[in-house]
PDB file of C-alpha atoms in Angstrom:
ATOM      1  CA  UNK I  13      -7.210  -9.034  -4.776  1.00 44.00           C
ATOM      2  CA  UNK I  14      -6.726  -8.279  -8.562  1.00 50.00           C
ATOM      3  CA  UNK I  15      -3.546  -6.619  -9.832  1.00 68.00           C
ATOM      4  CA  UNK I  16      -2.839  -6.047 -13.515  1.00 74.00           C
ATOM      5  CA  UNK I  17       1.057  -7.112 -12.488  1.00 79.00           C
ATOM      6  CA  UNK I  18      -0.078 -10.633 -10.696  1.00 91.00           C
ATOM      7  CA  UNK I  19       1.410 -13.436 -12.828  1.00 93.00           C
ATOM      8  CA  UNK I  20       1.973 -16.330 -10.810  1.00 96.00           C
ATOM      9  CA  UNK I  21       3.048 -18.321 -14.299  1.00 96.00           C
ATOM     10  CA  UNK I  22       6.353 -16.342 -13.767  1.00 96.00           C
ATOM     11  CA  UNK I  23       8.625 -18.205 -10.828  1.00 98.00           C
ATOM     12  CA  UNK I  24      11.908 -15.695 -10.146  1.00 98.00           C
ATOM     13  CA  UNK I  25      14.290 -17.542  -8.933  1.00 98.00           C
ATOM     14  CA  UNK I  26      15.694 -17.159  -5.385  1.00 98.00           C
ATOM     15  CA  UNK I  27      18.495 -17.183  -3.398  1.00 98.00           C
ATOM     16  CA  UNK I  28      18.310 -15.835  -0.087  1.00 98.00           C
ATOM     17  CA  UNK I  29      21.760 -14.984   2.292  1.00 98.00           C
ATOM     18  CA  UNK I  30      20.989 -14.967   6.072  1.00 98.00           C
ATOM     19  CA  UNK I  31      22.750 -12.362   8.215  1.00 97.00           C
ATOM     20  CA  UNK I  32      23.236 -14.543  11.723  1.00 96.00           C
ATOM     21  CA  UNK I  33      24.349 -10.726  13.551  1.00 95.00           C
ATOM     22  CA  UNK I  34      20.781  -9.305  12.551  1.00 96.00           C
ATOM     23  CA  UNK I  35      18.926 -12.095  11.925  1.00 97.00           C
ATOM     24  CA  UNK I  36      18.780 -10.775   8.616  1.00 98.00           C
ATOM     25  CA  UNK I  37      17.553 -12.743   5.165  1.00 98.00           C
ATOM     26  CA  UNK I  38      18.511 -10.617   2.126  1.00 98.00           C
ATOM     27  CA  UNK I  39      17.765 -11.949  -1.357  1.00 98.00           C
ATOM     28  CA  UNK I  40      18.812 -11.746  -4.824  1.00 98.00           C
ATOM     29  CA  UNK I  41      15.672 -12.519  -6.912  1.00 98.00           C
ATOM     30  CA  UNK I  42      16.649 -13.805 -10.651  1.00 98.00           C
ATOM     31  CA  UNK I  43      14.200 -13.603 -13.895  1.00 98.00           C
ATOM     32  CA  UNK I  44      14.354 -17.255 -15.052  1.00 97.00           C
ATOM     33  CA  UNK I  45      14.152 -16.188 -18.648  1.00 97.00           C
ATOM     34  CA  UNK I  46      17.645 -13.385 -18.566  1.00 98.00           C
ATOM     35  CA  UNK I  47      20.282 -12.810 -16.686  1.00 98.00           C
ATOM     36  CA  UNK I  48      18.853  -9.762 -14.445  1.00 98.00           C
ATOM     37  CA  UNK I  49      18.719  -9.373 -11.274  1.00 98.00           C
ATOM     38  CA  UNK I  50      17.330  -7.581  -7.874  1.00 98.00           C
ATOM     39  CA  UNK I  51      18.593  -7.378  -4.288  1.00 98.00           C
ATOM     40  CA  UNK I  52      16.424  -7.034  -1.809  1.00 98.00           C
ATOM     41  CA  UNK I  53      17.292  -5.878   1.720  1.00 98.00           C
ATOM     42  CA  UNK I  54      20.798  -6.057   1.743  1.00 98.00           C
ATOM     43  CA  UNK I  55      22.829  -5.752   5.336  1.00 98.00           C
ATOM     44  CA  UNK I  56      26.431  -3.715   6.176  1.00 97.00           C
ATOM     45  CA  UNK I  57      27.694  -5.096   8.698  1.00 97.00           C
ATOM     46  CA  UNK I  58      29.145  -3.209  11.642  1.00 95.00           C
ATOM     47  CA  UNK I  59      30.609  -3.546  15.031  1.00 94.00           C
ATOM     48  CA  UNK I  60      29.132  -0.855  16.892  1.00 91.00           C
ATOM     49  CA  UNK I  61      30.862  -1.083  20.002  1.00 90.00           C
ATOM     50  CA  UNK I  62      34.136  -0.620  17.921  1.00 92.00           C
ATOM     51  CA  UNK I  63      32.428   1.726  15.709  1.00 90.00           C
ATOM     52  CA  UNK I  64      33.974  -0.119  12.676  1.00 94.00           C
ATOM     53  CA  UNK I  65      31.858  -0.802   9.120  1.00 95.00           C
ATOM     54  CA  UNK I  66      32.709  -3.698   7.352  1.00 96.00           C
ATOM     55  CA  UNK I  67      30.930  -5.309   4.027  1.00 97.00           C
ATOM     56  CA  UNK I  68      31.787  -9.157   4.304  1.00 97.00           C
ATOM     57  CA  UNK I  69      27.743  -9.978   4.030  1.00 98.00           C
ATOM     58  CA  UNK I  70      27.684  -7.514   1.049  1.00 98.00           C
ATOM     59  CA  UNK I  71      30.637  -8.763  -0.597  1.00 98.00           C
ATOM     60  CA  UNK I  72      28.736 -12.509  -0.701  1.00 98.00           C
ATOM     61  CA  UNK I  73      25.758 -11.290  -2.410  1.00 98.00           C
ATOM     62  CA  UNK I  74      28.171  -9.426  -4.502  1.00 98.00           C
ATOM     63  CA  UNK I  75      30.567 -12.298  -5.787  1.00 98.00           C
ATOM     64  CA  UNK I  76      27.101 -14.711  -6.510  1.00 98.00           C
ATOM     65  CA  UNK I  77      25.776 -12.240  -8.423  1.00 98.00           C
ATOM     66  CA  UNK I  78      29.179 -11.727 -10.325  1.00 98.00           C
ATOM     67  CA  UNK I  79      30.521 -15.703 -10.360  1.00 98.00           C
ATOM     68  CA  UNK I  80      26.461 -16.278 -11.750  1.00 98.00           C
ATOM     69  CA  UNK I  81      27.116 -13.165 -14.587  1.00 98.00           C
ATOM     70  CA  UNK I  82      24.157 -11.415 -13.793  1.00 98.00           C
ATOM     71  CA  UNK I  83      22.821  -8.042 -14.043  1.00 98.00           C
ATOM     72  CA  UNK I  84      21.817  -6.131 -11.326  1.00 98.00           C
ATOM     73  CA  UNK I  85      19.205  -3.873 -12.313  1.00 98.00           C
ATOM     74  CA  UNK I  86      17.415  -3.357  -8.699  1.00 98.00           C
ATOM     75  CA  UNK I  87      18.765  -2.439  -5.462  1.00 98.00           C
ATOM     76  CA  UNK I  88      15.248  -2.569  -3.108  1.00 98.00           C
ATOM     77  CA  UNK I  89      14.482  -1.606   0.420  1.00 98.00           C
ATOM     78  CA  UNK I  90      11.227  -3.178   1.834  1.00 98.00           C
ATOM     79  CA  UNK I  91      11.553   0.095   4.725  1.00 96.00           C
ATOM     80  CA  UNK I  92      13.751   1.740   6.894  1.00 95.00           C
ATOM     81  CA  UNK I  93      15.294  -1.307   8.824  1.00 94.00           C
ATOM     82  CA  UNK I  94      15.438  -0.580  12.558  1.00 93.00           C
ATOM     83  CA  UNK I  95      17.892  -3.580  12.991  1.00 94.00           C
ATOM     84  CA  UNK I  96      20.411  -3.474  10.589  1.00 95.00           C
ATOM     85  CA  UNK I  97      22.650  -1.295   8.046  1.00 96.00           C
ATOM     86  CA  UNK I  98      21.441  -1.308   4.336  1.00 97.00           C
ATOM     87  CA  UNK I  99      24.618  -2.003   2.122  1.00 97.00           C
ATOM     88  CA  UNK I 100      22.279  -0.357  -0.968  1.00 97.00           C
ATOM     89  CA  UNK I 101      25.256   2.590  -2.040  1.00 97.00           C
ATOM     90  CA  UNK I 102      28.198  -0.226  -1.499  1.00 97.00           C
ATOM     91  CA  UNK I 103      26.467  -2.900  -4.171  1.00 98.00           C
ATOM     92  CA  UNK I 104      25.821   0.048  -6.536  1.00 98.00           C
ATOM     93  CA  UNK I 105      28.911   1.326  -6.795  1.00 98.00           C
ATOM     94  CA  UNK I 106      29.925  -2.322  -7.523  1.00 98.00           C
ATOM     95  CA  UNK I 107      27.327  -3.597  -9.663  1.00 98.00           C
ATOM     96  CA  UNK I 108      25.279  -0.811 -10.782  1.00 98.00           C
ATOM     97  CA  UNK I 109      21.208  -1.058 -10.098  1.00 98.00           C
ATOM     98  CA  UNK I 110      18.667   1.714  -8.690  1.00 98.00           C
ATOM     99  CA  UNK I 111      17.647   1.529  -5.234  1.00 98.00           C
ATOM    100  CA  UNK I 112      13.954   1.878  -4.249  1.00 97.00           C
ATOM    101  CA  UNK I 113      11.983   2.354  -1.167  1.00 97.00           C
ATOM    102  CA  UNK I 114       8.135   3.442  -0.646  1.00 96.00           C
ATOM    103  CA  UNK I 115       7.761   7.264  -0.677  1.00 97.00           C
ATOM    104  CA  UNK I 116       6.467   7.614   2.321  1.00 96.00           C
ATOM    105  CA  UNK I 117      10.248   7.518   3.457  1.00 95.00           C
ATOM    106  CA  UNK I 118       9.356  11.336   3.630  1.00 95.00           C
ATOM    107  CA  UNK I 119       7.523  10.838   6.445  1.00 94.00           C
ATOM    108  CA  UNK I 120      10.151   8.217   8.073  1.00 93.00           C
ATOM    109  CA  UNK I 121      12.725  11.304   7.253  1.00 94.00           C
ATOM    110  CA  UNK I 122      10.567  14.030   8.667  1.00 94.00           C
ATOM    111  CA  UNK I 123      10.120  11.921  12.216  1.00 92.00           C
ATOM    112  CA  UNK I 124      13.799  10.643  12.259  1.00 92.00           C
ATOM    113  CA  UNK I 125      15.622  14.029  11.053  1.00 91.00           C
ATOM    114  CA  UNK I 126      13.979  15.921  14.058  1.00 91.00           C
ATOM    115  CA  UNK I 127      15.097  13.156  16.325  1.00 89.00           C
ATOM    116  CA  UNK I 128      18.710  12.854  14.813  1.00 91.00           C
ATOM    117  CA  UNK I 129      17.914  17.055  15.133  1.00 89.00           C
ATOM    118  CA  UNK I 130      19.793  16.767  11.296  1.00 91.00           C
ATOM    119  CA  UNK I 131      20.755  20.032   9.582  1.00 86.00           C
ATOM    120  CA  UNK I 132      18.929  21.770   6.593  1.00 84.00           C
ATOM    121  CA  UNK I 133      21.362  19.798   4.441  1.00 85.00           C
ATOM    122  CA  UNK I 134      19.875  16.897   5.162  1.00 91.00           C
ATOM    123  CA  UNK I 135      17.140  15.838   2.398  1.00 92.00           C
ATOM    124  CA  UNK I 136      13.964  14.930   3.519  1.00 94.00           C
ATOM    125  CA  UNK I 137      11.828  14.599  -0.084  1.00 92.00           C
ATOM    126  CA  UNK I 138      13.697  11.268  -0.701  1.00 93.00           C
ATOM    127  CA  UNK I 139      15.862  12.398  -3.300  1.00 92.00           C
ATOM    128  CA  UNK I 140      18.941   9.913  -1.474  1.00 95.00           C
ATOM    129  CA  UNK I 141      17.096   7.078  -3.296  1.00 96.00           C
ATOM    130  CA  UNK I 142      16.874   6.702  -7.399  1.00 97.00           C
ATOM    131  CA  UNK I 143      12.998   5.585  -7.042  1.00 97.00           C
ATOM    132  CA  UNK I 144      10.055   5.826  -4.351  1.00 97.00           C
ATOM    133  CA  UNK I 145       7.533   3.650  -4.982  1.00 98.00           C
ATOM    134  CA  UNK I 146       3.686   4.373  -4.689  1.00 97.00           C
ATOM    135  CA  UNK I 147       0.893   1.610  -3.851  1.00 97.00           C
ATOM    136  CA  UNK I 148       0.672  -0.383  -6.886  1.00 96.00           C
ATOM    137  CA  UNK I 149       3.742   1.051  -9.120  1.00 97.00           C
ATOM    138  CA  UNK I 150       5.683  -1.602 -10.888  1.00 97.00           C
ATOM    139  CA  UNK I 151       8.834  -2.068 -12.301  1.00 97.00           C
ATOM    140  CA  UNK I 152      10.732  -4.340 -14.852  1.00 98.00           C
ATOM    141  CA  UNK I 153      13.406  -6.952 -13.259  1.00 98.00           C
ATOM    142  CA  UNK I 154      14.133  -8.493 -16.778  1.00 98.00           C
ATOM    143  CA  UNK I 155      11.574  -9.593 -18.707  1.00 97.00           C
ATOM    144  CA  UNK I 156       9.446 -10.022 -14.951  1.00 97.00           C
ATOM    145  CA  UNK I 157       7.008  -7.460 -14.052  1.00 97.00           C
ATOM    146  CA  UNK I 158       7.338  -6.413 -10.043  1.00 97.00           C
ATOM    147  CA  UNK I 159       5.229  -4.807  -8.218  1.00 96.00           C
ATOM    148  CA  UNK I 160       4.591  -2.444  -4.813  1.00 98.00           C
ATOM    149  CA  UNK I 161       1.902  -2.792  -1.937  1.00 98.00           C
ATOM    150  CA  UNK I 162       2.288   0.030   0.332  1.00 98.00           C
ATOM    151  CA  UNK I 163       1.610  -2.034   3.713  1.00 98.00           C
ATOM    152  CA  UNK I 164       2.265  -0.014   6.846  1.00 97.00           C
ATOM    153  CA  UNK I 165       1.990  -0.528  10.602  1.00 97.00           C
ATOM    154  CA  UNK I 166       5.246  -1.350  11.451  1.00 96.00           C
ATOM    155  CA  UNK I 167       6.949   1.689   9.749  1.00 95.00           C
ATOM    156  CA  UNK I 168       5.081   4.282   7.454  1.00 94.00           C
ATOM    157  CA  UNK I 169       7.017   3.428   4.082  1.00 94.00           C
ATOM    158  CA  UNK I 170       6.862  -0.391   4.385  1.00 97.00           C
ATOM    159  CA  UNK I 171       6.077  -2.292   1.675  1.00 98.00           C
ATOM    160  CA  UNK I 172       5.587  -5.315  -0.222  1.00 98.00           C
ATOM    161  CA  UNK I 173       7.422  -6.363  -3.497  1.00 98.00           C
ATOM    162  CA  UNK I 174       5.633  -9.066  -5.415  1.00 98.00           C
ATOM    163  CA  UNK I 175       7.571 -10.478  -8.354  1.00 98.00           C
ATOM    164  CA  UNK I 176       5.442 -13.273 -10.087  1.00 97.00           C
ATOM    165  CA  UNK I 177       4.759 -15.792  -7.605  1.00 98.00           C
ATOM    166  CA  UNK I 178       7.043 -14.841  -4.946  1.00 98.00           C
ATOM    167  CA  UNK I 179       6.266 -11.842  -2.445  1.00 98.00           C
ATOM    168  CA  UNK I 180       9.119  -9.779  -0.098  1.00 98.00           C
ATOM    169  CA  UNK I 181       7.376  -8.922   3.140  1.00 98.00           C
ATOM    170  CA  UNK I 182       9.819  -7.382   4.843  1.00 97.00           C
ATOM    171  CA  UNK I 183       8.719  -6.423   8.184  1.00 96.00           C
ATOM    172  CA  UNK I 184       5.184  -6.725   7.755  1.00 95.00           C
ATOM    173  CA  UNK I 185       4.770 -10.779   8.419  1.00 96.00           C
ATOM    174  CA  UNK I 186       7.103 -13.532   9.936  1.00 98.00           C
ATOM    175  CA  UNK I 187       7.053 -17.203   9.360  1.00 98.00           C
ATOM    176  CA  UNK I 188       3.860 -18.652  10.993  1.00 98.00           C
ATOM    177  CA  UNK I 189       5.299 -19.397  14.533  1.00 97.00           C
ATOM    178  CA  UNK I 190       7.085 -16.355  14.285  1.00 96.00           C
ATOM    179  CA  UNK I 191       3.771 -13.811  14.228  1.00 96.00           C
ATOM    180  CA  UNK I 192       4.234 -10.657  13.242  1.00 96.00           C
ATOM    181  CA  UNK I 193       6.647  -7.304  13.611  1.00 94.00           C
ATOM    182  CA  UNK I 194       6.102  -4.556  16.553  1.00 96.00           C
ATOM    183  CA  UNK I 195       4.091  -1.737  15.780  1.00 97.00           C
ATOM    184  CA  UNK I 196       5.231   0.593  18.666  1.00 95.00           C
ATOM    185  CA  UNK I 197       7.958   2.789  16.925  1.00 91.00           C
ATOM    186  CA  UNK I 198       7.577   6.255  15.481  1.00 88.00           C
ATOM    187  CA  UNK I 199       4.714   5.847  12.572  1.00 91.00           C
ATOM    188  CA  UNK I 200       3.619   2.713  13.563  1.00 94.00           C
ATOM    189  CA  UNK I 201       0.031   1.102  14.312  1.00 97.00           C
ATOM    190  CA  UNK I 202      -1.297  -2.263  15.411  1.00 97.00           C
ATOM    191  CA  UNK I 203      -4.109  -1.801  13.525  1.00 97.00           C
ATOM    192  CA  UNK I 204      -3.012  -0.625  10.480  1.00 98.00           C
ATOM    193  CA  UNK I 205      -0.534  -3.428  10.589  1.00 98.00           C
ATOM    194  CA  UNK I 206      -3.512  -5.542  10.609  1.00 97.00           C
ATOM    195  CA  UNK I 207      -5.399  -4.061   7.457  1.00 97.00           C
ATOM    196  CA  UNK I 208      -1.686  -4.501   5.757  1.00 98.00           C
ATOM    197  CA  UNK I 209      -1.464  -8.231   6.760  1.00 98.00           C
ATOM    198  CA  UNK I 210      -4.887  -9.070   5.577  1.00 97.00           C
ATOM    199  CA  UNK I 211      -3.890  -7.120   2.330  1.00 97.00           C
ATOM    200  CA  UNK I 212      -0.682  -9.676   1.502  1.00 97.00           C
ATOM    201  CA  UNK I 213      -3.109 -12.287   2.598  1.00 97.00           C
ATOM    202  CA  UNK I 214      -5.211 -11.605  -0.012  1.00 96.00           C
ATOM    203  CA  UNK I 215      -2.487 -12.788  -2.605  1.00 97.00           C
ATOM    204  CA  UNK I 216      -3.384 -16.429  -4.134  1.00 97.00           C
ATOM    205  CA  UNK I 217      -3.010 -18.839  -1.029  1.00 97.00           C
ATOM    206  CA  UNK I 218      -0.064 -20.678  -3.596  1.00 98.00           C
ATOM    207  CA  UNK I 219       2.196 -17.549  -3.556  1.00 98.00           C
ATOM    208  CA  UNK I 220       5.377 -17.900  -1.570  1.00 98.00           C
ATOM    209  CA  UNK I 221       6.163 -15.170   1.176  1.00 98.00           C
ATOM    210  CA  UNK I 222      10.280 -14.531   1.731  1.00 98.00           C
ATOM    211  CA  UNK I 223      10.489 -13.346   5.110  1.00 98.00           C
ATOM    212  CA  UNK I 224      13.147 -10.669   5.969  1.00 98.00           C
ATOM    213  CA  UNK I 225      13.895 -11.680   9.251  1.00 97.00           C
ATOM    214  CA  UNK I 226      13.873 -15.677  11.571  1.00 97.00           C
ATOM    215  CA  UNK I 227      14.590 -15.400  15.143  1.00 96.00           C
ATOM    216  CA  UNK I 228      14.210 -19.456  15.200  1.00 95.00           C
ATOM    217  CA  UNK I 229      11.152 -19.574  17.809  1.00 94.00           C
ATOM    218  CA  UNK I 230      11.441 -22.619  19.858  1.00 93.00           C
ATOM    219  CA  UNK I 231      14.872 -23.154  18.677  1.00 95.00           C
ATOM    220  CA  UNK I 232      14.049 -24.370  15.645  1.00 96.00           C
ATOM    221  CA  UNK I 233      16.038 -23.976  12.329  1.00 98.00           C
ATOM    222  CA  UNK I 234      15.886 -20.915  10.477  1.00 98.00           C
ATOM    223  CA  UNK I 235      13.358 -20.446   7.697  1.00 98.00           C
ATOM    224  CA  UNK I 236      12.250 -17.814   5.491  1.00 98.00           C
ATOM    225  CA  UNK I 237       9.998 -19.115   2.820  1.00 98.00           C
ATOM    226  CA  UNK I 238       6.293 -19.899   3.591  1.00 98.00           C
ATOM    227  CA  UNK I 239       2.996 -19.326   1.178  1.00 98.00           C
ATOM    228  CA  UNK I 240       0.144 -17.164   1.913  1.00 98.00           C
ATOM    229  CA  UNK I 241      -1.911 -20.377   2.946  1.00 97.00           C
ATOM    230  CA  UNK I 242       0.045 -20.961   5.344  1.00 98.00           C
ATOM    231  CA  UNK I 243       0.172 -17.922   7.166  1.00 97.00           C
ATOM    232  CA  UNK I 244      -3.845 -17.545   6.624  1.00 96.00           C
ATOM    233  CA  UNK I 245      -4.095 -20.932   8.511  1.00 96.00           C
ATOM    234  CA  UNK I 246      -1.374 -21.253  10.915  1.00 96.00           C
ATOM    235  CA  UNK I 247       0.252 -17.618  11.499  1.00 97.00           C
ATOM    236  CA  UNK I 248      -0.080 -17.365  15.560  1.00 95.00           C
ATOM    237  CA  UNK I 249      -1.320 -13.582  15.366  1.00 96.00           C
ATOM    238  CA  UNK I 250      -3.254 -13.559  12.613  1.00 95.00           C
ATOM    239  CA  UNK I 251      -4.239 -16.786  11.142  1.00 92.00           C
ATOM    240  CA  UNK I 252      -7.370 -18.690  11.448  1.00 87.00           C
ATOM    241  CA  UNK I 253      -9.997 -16.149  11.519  1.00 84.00           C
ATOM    242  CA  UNK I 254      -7.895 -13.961  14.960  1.00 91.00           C
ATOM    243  CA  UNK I 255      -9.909  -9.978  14.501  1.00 95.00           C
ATOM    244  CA  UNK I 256      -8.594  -7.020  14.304  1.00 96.00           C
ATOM    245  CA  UNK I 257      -9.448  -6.467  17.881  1.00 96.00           C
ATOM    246  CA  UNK I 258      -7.555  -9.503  19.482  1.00 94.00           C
ATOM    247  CA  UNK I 259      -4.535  -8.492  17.262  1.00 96.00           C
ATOM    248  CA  UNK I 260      -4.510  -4.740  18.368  1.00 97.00           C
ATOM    249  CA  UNK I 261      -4.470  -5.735  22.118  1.00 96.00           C
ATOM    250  CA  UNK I 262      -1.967  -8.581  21.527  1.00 94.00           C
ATOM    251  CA  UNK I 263       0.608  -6.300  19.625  1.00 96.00           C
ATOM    252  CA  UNK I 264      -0.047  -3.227  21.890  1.00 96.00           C
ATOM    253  CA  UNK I 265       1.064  -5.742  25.396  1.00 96.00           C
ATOM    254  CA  UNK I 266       3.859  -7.355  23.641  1.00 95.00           C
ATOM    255  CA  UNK I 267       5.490  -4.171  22.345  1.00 96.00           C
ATOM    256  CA  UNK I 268       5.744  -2.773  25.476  1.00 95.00           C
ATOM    257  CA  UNK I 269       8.008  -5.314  27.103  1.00 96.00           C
ATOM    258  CA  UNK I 270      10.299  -5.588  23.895  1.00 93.00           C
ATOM    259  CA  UNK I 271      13.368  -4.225  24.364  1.00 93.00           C
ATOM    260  CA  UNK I 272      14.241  -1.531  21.469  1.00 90.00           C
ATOM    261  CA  UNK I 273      16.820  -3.025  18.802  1.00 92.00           C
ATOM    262  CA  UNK I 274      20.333  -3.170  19.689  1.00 93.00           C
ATOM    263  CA  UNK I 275      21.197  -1.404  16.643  1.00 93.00           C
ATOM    264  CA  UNK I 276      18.273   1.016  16.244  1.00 93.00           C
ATOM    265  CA  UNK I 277      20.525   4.137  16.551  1.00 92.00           C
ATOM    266  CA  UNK I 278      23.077   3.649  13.671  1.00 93.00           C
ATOM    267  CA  UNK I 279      20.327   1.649  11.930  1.00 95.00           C
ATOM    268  CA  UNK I 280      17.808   5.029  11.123  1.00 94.00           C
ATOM    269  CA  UNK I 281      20.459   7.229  10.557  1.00 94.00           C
ATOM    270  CA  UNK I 282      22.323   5.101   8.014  1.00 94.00           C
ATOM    271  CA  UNK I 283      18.961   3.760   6.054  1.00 95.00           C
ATOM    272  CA  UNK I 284      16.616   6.720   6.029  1.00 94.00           C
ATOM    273  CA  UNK I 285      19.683   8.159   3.918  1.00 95.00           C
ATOM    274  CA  UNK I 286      19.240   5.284   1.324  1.00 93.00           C
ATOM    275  CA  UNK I 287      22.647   3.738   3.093  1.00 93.00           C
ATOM    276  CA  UNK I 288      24.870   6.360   3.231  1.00 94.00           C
ATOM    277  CA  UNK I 289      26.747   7.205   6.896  1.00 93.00           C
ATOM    278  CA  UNK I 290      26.398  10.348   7.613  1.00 92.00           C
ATOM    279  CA  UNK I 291      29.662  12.440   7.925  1.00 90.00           C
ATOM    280  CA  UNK I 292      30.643  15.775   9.915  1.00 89.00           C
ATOM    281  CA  UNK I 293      31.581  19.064   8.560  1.00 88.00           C
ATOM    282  CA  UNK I 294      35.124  17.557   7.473  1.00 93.00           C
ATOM    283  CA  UNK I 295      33.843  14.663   5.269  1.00 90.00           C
ATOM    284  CA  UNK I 296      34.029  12.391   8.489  1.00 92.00           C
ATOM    285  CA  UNK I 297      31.587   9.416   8.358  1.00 90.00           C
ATOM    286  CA  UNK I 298      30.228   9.610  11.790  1.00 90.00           C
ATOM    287  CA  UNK I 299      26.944   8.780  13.840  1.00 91.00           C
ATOM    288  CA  UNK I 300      24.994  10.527  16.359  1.00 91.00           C
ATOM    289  CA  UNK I 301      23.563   9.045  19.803  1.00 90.00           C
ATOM    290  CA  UNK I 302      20.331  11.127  20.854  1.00 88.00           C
ATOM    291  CA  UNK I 303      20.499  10.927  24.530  1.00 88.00           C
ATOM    292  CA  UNK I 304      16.893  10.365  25.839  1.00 84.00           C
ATOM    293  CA  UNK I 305      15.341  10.489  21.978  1.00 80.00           C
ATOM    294  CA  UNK I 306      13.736   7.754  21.362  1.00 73.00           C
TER     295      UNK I 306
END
């Protein structure tokens, strides 16, 4: 794969905060040569049973980013998470920054509106989020040049942010002994997953892969950081040569005995609106349970 944007000479620096609730790992990604900054895939937390919002994961990322006195200039979204809150509007109003997401959000908004049944005043273009990226777009974090892979399969609007030699995966790949993500919701393909792994294996074999989720398979310790030679060689549903084929019919059994994420509901409505809860006709913030929906 060429890309005008691919500079592996540039190494952002990284510091990644794991979410233990949501098995979450969000990021804050550093240019080595100023003090700006991105976050990617940040996490609100809530108690759903209790119904209660609270930003203690948010507020970490937010006081390293502050103690360290850097600039926040991104705010980025590798998809609509199906597992966890984005805290995107919370850091902004803190520390400034655009968020971004792919634009085929629309599509993710068109699919979940109908099954939320949202009103006409909810926007479906994408206009909740200051950017929507297209395959290839970049974008400035600094002085480092970043830039988009639209890689879907496990939602429409997933993609992958490469920033000099380090790439954000999101949803697309796990570590090695962790596979790779369902394909089975609304929008999503096995196969097309499979075209969009082999694209982010197509990156130089030295560039490292952040991971946005570790379930610790096997009980071992939670990782997030691997290298595109790694996954090529050892990822158990993909690596070493595994077809398209084998993958399609692996996926397609396993996602029908997972159970669908515990926080799935809340998650869609929350994220496909760039992080904002939705609220009633009184200004409530409040969240809808389709009975039977998904």
């Amino acid at each position: 794969m060429t890309h005008d944007a691919l500079d592996m000479s540039v190494k952002p620096e990284v510091t990644a905060f794991f979410d233990s609730a949501t098995n979450t790992i969000s990021y804050v990604v550093k240019d080595p040569a100023s003090n700006a900054c991105a976050v990617i895939d940040s996490v609100m937390d809530i108690n759903y049973a209790a119904g209660r919002i609270t930003y203690g994961h948010a507020d970490t990322m937010i006081a390293f980013i502050t103690d360290n006195n850097l600039s926040l200039e991104w705010i980025i979204e590798t998809h609509v998470h199906a597992d966890h809150l984005s805290a995107a509007p919370y850091i902004q109003q803190k520390l400034g920054g655009k968020i971004g997401i792919g634009s085929k959000i629309m599509v993710v908004q068109d699919t979940f509106g109908k099954i939320f049944n949202e009103g006409t005043e909810f926007q479906r273009d994408g206009s909740q989020f200051d950017a929507l990226f297209e395959d290839g777009d970049t974008y400035q974090i600094g002085q480092m040049t970043a830039f988009a892979m639209h890689t879907p399969g496990h939602t429409p609007a997933c993609m992958v942010h490469v920033v000099g030699n380090a790439a954000f995966v999101g949803d697309t790949l796990f570590m090695p002994d962790g596979g790779s993500a369902r394909a089975d919701f609304p929008g999503g393909d096995a196969g097309v997953l499979y075209d969009s792994i082999q694209k982010v294996l197509s990156l130089p074999d030295e560039m490292r892969l952040f991971m946005c989720h570790d379930y610790g398979p096997n009980g071992r310790d939670i990782q997030w950081e691997t290298t595109v030679g790694d996954e090529k060689e050892h990822n158990i549903h993909v690596g070493s040569g595994k077809t398209k084929e084998d993958f399609i019919k692996f996926r397609t059994e396993r996602d029908a005995q997972l159970a669908v994420p515990t926080l799935i509901i809340p998650s869609l409505q929350v994220n496909m609106r760039a992080g904002e809860v939705p609220t009633d006709e009184h200004g409530n913030p409040v969240l809808k349970v389709p009975v039977n929906g998904l």
